[in-house]
Short mmCIF file of C-alpha atoms in Angstrom, two decimals:
data_model
loop_
_atom_site.label_atom_id
_atom_site.label_comp_id
_atom_site.label_asym_id
_atom_site.label_seq_id
_atom_site.Cartn_x
_atom_site.Cartn_y
_atom_site.Cartn_z
CA UNK A 1 117.13 -39.52 97.28
CA UNK A 2 118.16 -40.17 93.08
CA UNK A 3 121.47 -41.81 92.56
CA UNK A 4 122.90 -41.39 88.99
CA UNK A 5 126.26 -42.56 89.07
CA UNK A 6 128.27 -44.69 91.57
CA UNK A 7 131.95 -45.63 90.90
CA UNK A 8 133.17 -48.91 92.49
CA UNK A 9 132.68 -50.75 95.81
CA UNK A 10 135.27 -49.14 98.37
CA UNK A 11 138.48 -50.92 99.54
CA UNK A 12 138.23 -51.70 103.41
CA UNK A 13 141.29 -51.12 105.37
CA UNK A 14 142.04 -52.38 108.80
CA UNK A 15 143.85 -49.27 109.97
CA UNK A 16 144.41 -48.10 113.64
CA UNK A 17 141.90 -45.64 114.59
CA UNK A 18 143.19 -41.79 114.29
CA UNK A 19 144.13 -39.61 117.22
CA UNK A 20 141.10 -37.22 118.51
CA UNK A 21 142.53 -33.72 118.00
CA UNK A 22 140.63 -31.94 120.72
CA UNK A 23 139.10 -28.26 120.14
CA UNK A 24 140.47 -25.60 122.76
CA UNK A 25 136.64 -24.24 121.96
CA UNK A 26 135.91 -25.10 125.88
CA UNK A 27 138.89 -23.68 127.71
CA UNK A 28 139.12 -20.43 125.89
CA UNK A 29 135.31 -20.28 126.89
CA UNK A 30 135.99 -21.24 130.40
CA UNK A 31 138.78 -18.60 130.24
CA UNK A 32 136.53 -15.74 129.22
CA UNK A 33 133.87 -16.35 131.37
CA UNK A 34 136.37 -16.08 133.98
CA UNK A 35 137.49 -12.57 132.71
CA UNK A 36 134.10 -11.55 133.22
CA UNK A 37 134.02 -13.14 136.88
CA UNK A 38 137.11 -11.23 137.56
CA UNK A 39 135.73 -7.88 136.40
CA UNK A 40 132.62 -8.48 138.68
CA UNK A 41 134.71 -9.33 141.45
CA UNK A 42 136.81 -5.96 140.60
CA UNK A 43 133.45 -4.12 141.47
CA UNK A 44 132.66 -5.70 144.42
CA UNK A 45 136.12 -5.33 146.31
CA UNK A 46 135.26 -1.57 145.53
CA UNK A 47 132.00 -1.31 146.56
CA UNK A 48 131.20 -1.02 150.32
CA UNK A 49 127.51 -0.59 150.02
CA UNK A 50 125.03 0.20 147.65
CA UNK A 51 122.70 3.02 149.03
CA UNK A 52 119.12 4.65 147.67
CA UNK A 53 117.74 4.58 143.92
CA UNK A 54 121.09 6.24 142.65
CA UNK A 55 123.09 4.20 144.47
CA UNK A 56 121.58 1.06 142.80
CA UNK A 57 121.60 2.63 139.33
CA UNK A 58 125.32 3.94 139.26
CA UNK A 59 126.26 0.32 140.73
CA UNK A 60 124.32 -1.25 137.86
CA UNK A 61 125.88 1.15 135.45
CA UNK A 62 129.61 0.55 136.88
CA UNK A 63 128.94 -3.02 136.43
CA UNK A 64 127.51 -3.00 133.06
CA UNK A 65 130.32 -0.62 131.90
CA UNK A 66 133.24 -3.02 133.24
CA UNK A 67 131.73 -5.68 131.43
CA UNK A 68 131.20 -3.75 128.01
CA UNK A 69 134.80 -2.68 128.03
CA UNK A 70 136.38 -6.36 128.84
CA UNK A 71 133.70 -7.26 125.64
CA UNK A 72 135.13 -4.91 123.36
CA UNK A 73 138.67 -6.52 123.94
CA UNK A 74 137.21 -9.77 123.54
CA UNK A 75 135.90 -8.32 120.11
CA UNK A 76 138.60 -7.29 118.62
CA UNK A 77 140.39 -10.82 119.93
CA UNK A 78 137.97 -12.90 118.06
CA UNK A 79 138.15 -10.11 115.01
CA UNK A 80 142.52 -10.86 114.89
CA UNK A 81 142.35 -14.04 112.49
CA UNK A 82 144.13 -16.01 115.18
CA UNK A 83 145.70 -19.54 113.68
CA UNK A 84 144.11 -21.02 117.30
CA UNK A 85 140.80 -19.95 116.95
CA UNK A 86 140.52 -19.89 112.89
CA UNK A 87 142.03 -23.32 112.43
CA UNK A 88 141.37 -25.40 115.46
CA UNK A 89 138.13 -23.69 116.50
CA UNK A 90 136.71 -23.19 113.47
CA UNK A 91 135.99 -19.76 111.46
CA UNK A 92 132.21 -20.57 111.34
CA UNK A 93 132.24 -21.10 115.48
CA UNK A 94 134.39 -18.07 115.50
CA UNK A 95 132.13 -15.88 113.47
CA UNK A 96 129.37 -17.32 115.78
CA UNK A 97 131.42 -16.35 118.93
CA UNK A 98 131.96 -12.68 117.90
CA UNK A 99 128.29 -12.31 116.59
CA UNK A 100 126.86 -13.18 120.13
CA UNK A 101 129.70 -11.21 121.78
CA UNK A 102 128.83 -7.97 119.88
CA UNK A 103 125.02 -8.43 121.12
CA UNK A 104 126.23 -8.90 124.35
CA UNK A 105 128.58 -5.75 124.20
CA UNK A 106 125.82 -3.30 122.45
CA UNK A 107 123.07 -4.23 125.40
CA UNK A 108 126.02 -3.46 128.02
CA UNK A 109 126.89 -0.28 126.40
CA UNK A 110 123.33 0.76 126.10
CA UNK A 111 122.42 -0.32 129.63
CA UNK A 112 125.63 1.22 130.79
CA UNK A 113 124.88 4.89 129.32
CA UNK A 114 121.47 5.09 130.86
CA UNK A 115 122.14 3.56 133.99
CA UNK A 116 125.01 6.24 134.82
CA UNK A 117 123.05 8.82 133.54
CA UNK A 118 119.63 8.39 135.31
CA UNK A 119 121.93 7.27 138.40
CA UNK A 120 124.10 10.78 138.40
CA UNK A 121 120.87 12.12 137.54
CA UNK A 122 119.09 11.26 140.92
CA UNK A 123 122.33 11.90 142.72
CA UNK A 124 122.55 15.76 141.58
CA UNK A 125 119.05 16.20 141.08
CA UNK A 126 119.15 17.18 137.26
CA UNK A 127 117.81 15.51 134.55
CA UNK A 128 118.82 13.14 132.68
CA UNK A 129 119.12 15.03 128.79
CA UNK A 130 120.77 18.00 130.85
CA UNK A 131 123.14 15.14 132.80
CA UNK A 132 123.94 13.37 129.48
CA UNK A 133 125.13 16.56 128.49
CA UNK A 134 126.82 17.48 131.74
CA UNK A 135 128.41 14.08 131.33
CA UNK A 136 129.36 13.84 127.53
CA UNK A 137 130.62 18.02 127.29
CA UNK A 138 132.18 18.13 130.96
CA UNK A 139 133.95 14.92 131.80
CA UNK A 140 137.66 14.09 130.81
CA UNK A 141 137.85 12.20 127.72
CA UNK A 142 134.04 11.62 127.35
CA UNK A 143 133.83 13.40 123.75
CA UNK A 144 135.85 10.58 122.67
CA UNK A 145 133.98 8.05 124.48
CA UNK A 146 130.81 9.02 123.12
CA UNK A 147 131.90 9.29 119.83
CA UNK A 148 133.11 4.95 119.78
CA UNK A 149 129.95 4.63 121.97
CA UNK A 150 127.98 6.11 118.86
CA UNK A 151 130.23 3.94 115.83
CA UNK A 152 129.84 0.73 118.20
CA UNK A 153 126.12 0.97 118.02
CA UNK A 154 125.71 1.96 114.26
CA UNK A 155 128.01 -1.17 113.79
CA UNK A 156 125.77 -2.88 116.08
CA UNK A 157 122.71 -2.06 114.01
CA UNK A 158 124.07 -2.49 110.55
CA UNK A 159 125.03 -6.18 111.91
CA UNK A 160 121.56 -6.83 113.11
CA UNK A 161 120.42 -9.71 110.82
CA UNK A 162 117.66 -8.13 109.38
CA UNK A 163 119.54 -4.98 108.47
CA UNK A 164 122.67 -7.51 107.47
CA UNK A 165 120.69 -8.71 104.15
CA UNK A 166 119.79 -5.48 102.95
CA UNK A 167 123.16 -4.14 103.20
CA UNK A 168 126.17 -4.80 100.18
CA UNK A 169 128.62 -7.13 101.54
CA UNK A 170 131.64 -4.23 101.42
CA UNK A 171 129.53 -1.65 102.95
CA UNK A 172 128.81 -4.04 105.85
CA UNK A 173 132.70 -5.05 106.08
CA UNK A 174 133.96 -1.70 106.23
CA UNK A 175 131.72 -0.69 108.93
CA UNK A 176 132.50 -3.17 110.80
CA UNK A 177 136.46 -2.40 110.72
CA UNK A 178 135.41 1.09 112.38
CA UNK A 179 134.85 -1.61 115.61
CA UNK A 180 138.97 -1.13 116.38
CA UNK A 181 138.12 2.83 115.79
CA UNK A 182 135.19 2.95 118.58
CA UNK A 183 137.51 0.44 120.81
CA UNK A 184 140.37 2.84 120.32
CA UNK A 185 138.07 6.19 121.21
CA UNK A 186 136.59 4.58 124.02
CA UNK A 187 139.79 3.41 125.85
CA UNK A 188 140.85 6.55 127.48
CA UNK A 189 137.37 7.19 128.52
CA UNK A 190 137.68 4.08 130.77
CA UNK A 191 140.95 4.70 132.36
CA UNK A 192 139.88 8.20 133.00
CA UNK A 193 136.62 7.61 134.57
CA UNK A 194 136.09 3.86 135.45
CA UNK A 195 136.75 4.12 139.59
CA UNK A 196 137.67 0.51 139.42
CA UNK A 197 140.29 1.05 137.34
CA UNK A 198 141.73 4.53 138.30
CA UNK A 199 142.26 2.86 142.21
CA UNK A 200 143.65 -0.28 141.45
CA UNK A 201 147.19 0.18 139.88
CA UNK A 202 146.86 -3.80 139.12
CA UNK A 203 143.59 -3.53 137.86
CA UNK A 204 144.69 -0.34 135.55
CA UNK A 205 147.93 -2.78 134.03
CA UNK A 206 145.55 -6.00 133.41
CA UNK A 207 143.64 -3.67 131.39
CA UNK A 208 146.40 -2.34 129.38
CA UNK A 209 147.96 -5.92 129.08
CA UNK A 210 144.42 -7.32 127.99
CA UNK A 211 143.68 -3.82 125.30
CA UNK A 212 147.44 -3.93 124.16
CA UNK A 213 147.42 -7.86 123.75
CA UNK A 214 144.57 -7.56 121.73
CA UNK A 215 146.17 -4.65 119.22
CA UNK A 216 149.44 -6.34 119.18
CA UNK A 217 146.93 -9.74 117.72
CA UNK A 218 145.29 -7.47 115.28
CA UNK A 219 148.53 -5.78 114.40
CA UNK A 220 150.09 -9.24 113.74
CA UNK A 221 147.63 -11.40 112.03
CA UNK A 222 145.64 -9.14 110.22
CA UNK A 223 148.00 -6.85 108.71
CA UNK A 224 151.97 -8.10 109.07
CA UNK A 225 151.32 -11.81 108.55
CA UNK A 226 149.58 -10.77 105.09
CA UNK A 227 152.12 -8.35 104.24
CA UNK A 228 154.48 -11.11 105.00
CA UNK A 229 152.80 -13.93 102.94
CA UNK A 230 152.20 -11.59 100.11
CA UNK A 231 155.69 -10.21 99.60
CA UNK A 232 157.22 -13.79 99.80
CA UNK A 233 154.58 -15.71 97.37
CA UNK A 234 153.81 -12.51 94.77
CA UNK A 235 150.51 -14.66 93.49
CA UNK A 236 148.60 -14.05 90.56
CA UNK A 237 146.27 -15.52 88.03
CA UNK A 238 147.46 -18.02 85.77
CA UNK A 239 144.19 -19.38 84.02
CA UNK A 240 140.34 -18.97 84.56
CA UNK A 241 137.99 -22.10 83.71
CA UNK A 242 134.55 -22.67 83.37
CA UNK A 243 133.70 -25.36 85.55
CA UNK A 244 130.14 -25.81 85.17
CA UNK A 245 126.78 -22.83 84.46
CA UNK A 246 127.75 -19.81 86.69
CA UNK A 247 130.75 -21.93 88.40
CA UNK A 248 134.44 -20.21 87.46
CA UNK A 249 137.73 -22.10 88.72
CA UNK A 250 140.86 -19.24 89.29
CA UNK A 251 144.26 -20.66 88.91
CA UNK A 252 146.97 -18.79 90.98
CA UNK A 253 150.82 -19.08 90.86
CA UNK A 254 153.89 -17.24 92.46
CA UNK A 255 156.81 -17.89 94.46
CA UNK A 256 158.21 -19.99 96.82
CA UNK A 257 154.73 -22.11 96.44
CA UNK A 258 156.28 -25.22 97.99
CA UNK A 259 156.38 -22.82 101.66
CA UNK A 260 152.38 -21.88 101.41
CA UNK A 261 151.08 -24.29 103.84
CA UNK A 262 147.19 -24.88 103.67
CA UNK A 263 145.36 -27.95 104.69
CA UNK A 264 142.82 -30.06 102.48
CA UNK A 265 139.39 -28.04 103.39
CA UNK A 266 140.72 -25.43 104.47
CA UNK A 267 140.40 -21.73 102.92
CA UNK A 268 141.71 -18.25 102.42
CA UNK A 269 140.76 -14.40 102.14
CA UNK A 270 141.38 -13.13 98.15
CA UNK A 271 141.76 -9.88 97.19
CA UNK A 272 141.92 -9.29 93.38
CA UNK A 273 143.85 -6.31 92.33
CA UNK A 274 141.79 -5.45 89.20
CA UNK A 275 139.13 -2.19 88.76
CA UNK A 276 136.47 -2.90 90.79
CA UNK A 277 137.81 -5.73 92.91
CA UNK A 278 140.96 -4.57 94.49
CA UNK A 279 139.42 -2.69 97.93
CA UNK A 280 137.46 -5.81 98.90
CA UNK A 281 138.38 -9.32 100.14
CA UNK A 282 136.11 -12.89 100.02
CA UNK A 283 136.82 -16.14 101.37
CA UNK A 284 137.04 -18.66 99.12
CA UNK A 285 138.38 -22.55 100.11
CA UNK A 286 140.83 -24.02 97.67
CA UNK A 287 139.22 -26.88 95.24
CA UNK A 288 142.27 -28.95 94.72
CA UNK A 289 145.68 -29.61 97.23
CA UNK A 290 148.33 -27.10 96.60
CA UNK A 291 149.99 -29.11 93.69
CA UNK A 292 152.79 -28.22 91.03
CA UNK A 293 153.02 -24.53 92.60
CA UNK A 294 149.55 -23.34 92.01
CA UNK A 295 146.00 -22.83 93.76
CA UNK A 296 142.87 -23.25 93.04
CA UNK A 297 139.25 -21.83 93.80
CA UNK A 298 136.40 -22.83 92.44
CA UNK A 299 133.55 -20.25 92.77
CA UNK A 300 129.65 -19.86 91.94
CA UNK A 301 128.01 -16.45 90.69
CA UNK A 302 126.17 -15.49 93.51
CA UNK A 303 126.83 -11.29 93.77
CA UNK A 304 128.97 -8.64 91.91
CA UNK A 305 132.45 -10.43 92.96
CA UNK A 306 132.11 -13.81 92.31
CA UNK A 307 130.39 -13.36 89.00
CA UNK A 308 133.28 -11.03 87.90
CA UNK A 309 135.69 -13.63 88.69
CA UNK A 310 134.86 -15.27 85.41
CA UNK A 311 136.38 -12.08 83.56
CA UNK A 312 139.80 -11.87 85.75
CA UNK A 313 142.83 -11.43 82.89
CA UNK A 314 145.62 -13.78 83.45
CA UNK A 315 148.71 -12.19 85.43
CA UNK A 316 146.15 -9.91 87.86
CA UNK A 317 147.51 -9.59 91.15
CA UNK A 318 146.43 -11.34 94.02
CA UNK A 319 146.24 -10.52 97.73
CA UNK A 320 145.69 -12.92 99.91
CA UNK A 321 145.24 -13.91 103.64
CA UNK A 322 145.30 -17.47 105.58
CA UNK A 323 145.07 -20.34 105.42
CA UNK A 324 141.92 -20.32 107.66
CA UNK A 325 139.05 -23.14 108.70
CA UNK A 326 138.99 -25.77 110.43
CA UNK A 327 137.53 -28.63 108.16
CA UNK A 328 140.62 -30.25 107.84
CA UNK A 329 141.75 -34.03 108.18
CA UNK A 330 142.63 -33.55 111.58
CA UNK A 331 138.73 -33.49 112.46
CA UNK A 332 138.22 -37.03 111.63
CA UNK A 333 137.67 -39.39 114.53
CA UNK A 334 136.84 -42.82 112.75
CA UNK A 335 137.94 -44.89 109.82
CA UNK A 336 134.94 -44.88 107.98
CA UNK A 337 133.89 -40.88 106.21
CA UNK A 338 131.44 -39.62 104.72
CA UNK A 339 131.83 -36.24 102.68
CA UNK A 340 128.28 -34.55 102.23
CA UNK A 341 128.23 -31.29 99.79
CA UNK A 342 125.41 -29.22 98.53
CA UNK A 343 126.39 -27.12 95.49
CA UNK A 344 129.86 -25.40 95.60
CA UNK A 345 130.02 -26.43 98.69
CA UNK A 346 131.84 -29.16 97.07
CA UNK A 347 135.08 -27.34 96.80
CA UNK A 348 136.58 -27.89 100.65
CA UNK A 349 135.15 -31.59 100.46
CA UNK A 350 136.18 -32.11 97.02
CA UNK A 351 140.10 -31.48 98.52
CA UNK A 352 139.52 -34.03 101.62
CA UNK A 353 138.00 -36.70 99.11
CA UNK A 354 141.48 -36.76 97.12
CA UNK A 355 143.38 -36.09 100.39
CA UNK A 356 142.22 -37.96 103.44
CA UNK A 357 144.66 -39.85 104.50
CA UNK A 358 144.83 -43.57 102.84
CA UNK A 359 143.70 -45.39 106.63
CA UNK A 360 140.40 -44.28 105.74
CA UNK A 361 137.87 -47.50 105.68
CA UNK A 362 134.63 -46.76 103.93
CA UNK A 363 135.44 -43.27 102.05
CA UNK A 364 131.64 -42.00 100.53
CA UNK A 365 130.81 -38.64 98.56
CA UNK A 366 127.00 -37.59 98.43
CA UNK A 367 126.76 -34.54 95.92
CA UNK A 368 123.53 -32.43 96.10
CA UNK A 369 122.73 -30.29 92.83
CA UNK A 370 119.43 -29.52 90.82
CA UNK A 371 120.90 -30.70 87.30
CA UNK A 372 123.53 -33.09 85.95
CA UNK A 373 125.19 -29.94 84.15
CA UNK A 374 125.75 -28.18 87.56
CA UNK A 375 128.19 -30.74 88.76
CA UNK A 376 130.81 -28.84 88.91
CA UNK A 377 134.46 -31.05 89.08
CA UNK A 378 132.09 -34.23 88.08
CA UNK A 379 135.01 -35.65 85.98
CA UNK A 380 137.55 -35.07 89.03
CA UNK A 381 135.22 -36.32 91.45
CA UNK A 382 134.88 -39.48 89.59
CA UNK A 383 138.78 -40.35 88.74
CA UNK A 384 139.41 -40.04 92.29
CA UNK A 385 136.90 -42.25 93.57
CA UNK A 386 138.43 -44.78 91.19
CA UNK A 387 141.91 -44.56 91.82
CA UNK A 388 140.97 -44.40 95.83
CA UNK A 389 138.15 -47.00 95.65
CA UNK A 390 135.78 -44.83 97.06
CA UNK A 391 132.14 -44.32 96.02
CA UNK A 392 130.55 -40.84 94.24
CA UNK A 393 126.50 -40.90 94.19
CA UNK A 394 124.70 -37.80 93.22
CA UNK A 395 121.69 -36.08 94.77
CA UNK A 396 119.72 -34.78 92.08
CA UNK A 397 116.18 -32.90 91.71
CA UNK A 398 113.73 -35.01 90.32
CA UNK A 399 112.78 -35.22 86.14
CA UNK A 400 109.75 -32.98 86.47
CA UNK A 401 112.02 -30.63 89.04
CA UNK A 402 110.71 -31.52 92.04
CA UNK A 403 113.74 -30.72 94.77
CA UNK A 404 115.16 -34.35 96.39
CA UNK A 405 115.19 -34.15 100.17
CA UNK A 406 118.34 -36.11 101.98
CA UNK A 407 116.49 -37.70 104.90
CA UNK A 408 117.71 -40.28 107.59
CA UNK A 409 115.88 -43.28 105.52
CA UNK A 410 117.94 -42.17 102.32
CA UNK A 411 120.87 -41.80 104.39
CA UNK A 412 120.97 -45.56 106.00
CA UNK A 413 119.65 -46.95 102.86
CA UNK A 414 122.99 -45.60 101.25
CA UNK A 415 124.88 -46.08 104.38
CA UNK A 416 123.19 -48.98 106.54
CA UNK A 417 126.22 -48.01 109.15
CA UNK A 418 126.37 -44.29 108.80
CA UNK A 419 126.61 -43.71 112.50
CA UNK A 420 129.74 -45.41 112.35
CA UNK A 421 131.08 -42.60 109.98
CA UNK A 422 132.48 -39.34 110.38
CA UNK A 423 130.76 -36.77 108.35
CA UNK A 424 132.37 -33.82 106.58
CA UNK A 425 129.56 -31.09 105.65
CA UNK A 426 129.42 -28.23 104.00
CA UNK A 427 126.85 -26.48 101.27
CA UNK A 428 124.42 -23.42 101.89
CA UNK A 429 122.89 -22.56 105.24
CA UNK A 430 119.39 -24.51 104.85
CA UNK A 431 120.77 -27.42 103.05
CA UNK A 432 123.59 -28.06 105.96
CA UNK A 433 120.80 -27.57 108.62
CA UNK A 434 118.49 -30.20 106.98
CA UNK A 435 121.20 -32.38 106.21
CA UNK A 436 122.39 -32.37 109.97
CA UNK A 437 119.04 -33.04 111.21
CA UNK A 438 118.72 -36.02 109.04
CA UNK A 439 122.08 -37.22 110.07
CA UNK A 440 121.18 -36.55 113.70
CA UNK A 441 118.05 -38.51 113.08
CA UNK A 442 119.95 -41.56 112.03
CA UNK A 443 121.72 -41.74 115.29
CA UNK A 444 124.91 -39.95 113.79
CA UNK A 445 126.60 -38.54 116.93
CA UNK A 446 126.63 -34.75 116.67
CA UNK A 447 130.77 -34.87 117.24
CA UNK A 448 131.19 -36.80 114.63
CA UNK A 449 129.38 -33.94 112.23
CA UNK A 450 132.08 -31.45 110.99
CA UNK A 451 130.18 -28.36 109.23
CA UNK A 452 131.83 -25.21 108.37
CA UNK A 453 129.67 -22.40 107.52
CA UNK A 454 130.97 -19.58 105.35
CA UNK A 455 127.73 -17.91 105.55
CA UNK A 456 128.43 -13.90 106.53
#
């Protein structure tokens, strides 16, 4: 590990241990599993016996269909950007839940289609293709249901990791939004042909509550709340500043900025209303605590959208949604804090470096970049360190260009008591995984490592 600059030794404080903020993740997962068990119980209650091959196929198809319908509602909830999920569980964790639930939903949907078709074909003595034609074109609500199934499967294929890497973000995003249309199209089919829902008024009412509730969450948090935020604040670009090669800061301001609450470490989704950029939004962290009626993001040019930020003219209108993210001071469990940033992962950690409560004991920032020129916001970091009595360490490539790796031994040399620290970690996925492994090898408990990934 190469340390180029180190600020004065930290001032230690004897302060009470900060309060623990428990994540609602486990109760929410338990509730989701309980809902799935309730769906299975509904099928069990309505099934007296399973007889013959046709019965087994049809029964399995009904189970897959019920679970797929239930998972569709959960997918919509996970896409709704509910503050309880985005700010308490964490946007990255919610995204992983959504991806996992999406894979299960597609698998259950395909199983439902195949098993029901084979079961009905076995009952009626028809071929599978002929039976599928009958189901799609002659059963009530099935044309819309089939269209919804096709859309969901297409979205699932495009979201697969191997395909996602080859698709532009904007194309992936707008195809993903079609999930709402697919769920809407399939809803009528579930009620019209779902035997378990049609014979139980209570189950039918619960299904309505589930879907209407999901729609209400999406309408409020993805549509009405952002409209309210932007009508209130009317954000505009006021300045664009080059921070390092390929790294740009965008300053924004608007009305009633004191009412825009964003915790250090959080991000918003930004849409810049100018040519070529208005039709897509991207998540960027605040790179300084909101102050003086201004907001700042700092972005590295990694694609067309991020590169275009350097060319934004002052006065450009901005449409924002948020704030989101759980990489905030509320996660802290210990007095000592270590911040580890890679590349532009420095942006949320820079806000934490300045804004963590004064009861922090040993406060250290470890910043990984390839060269000194790529250390964005370096001057600010050193001024904050000097003012707070904290420390900044820079980890750079060797003079011959060899990459410097942050290892468990290097962490222990830097901070022999690293296991007593809360660690905030932000950077590219490969860097974050390697540092996480090094921290665990250094015996830092997993509950003290706080990480949020912004990879989509």
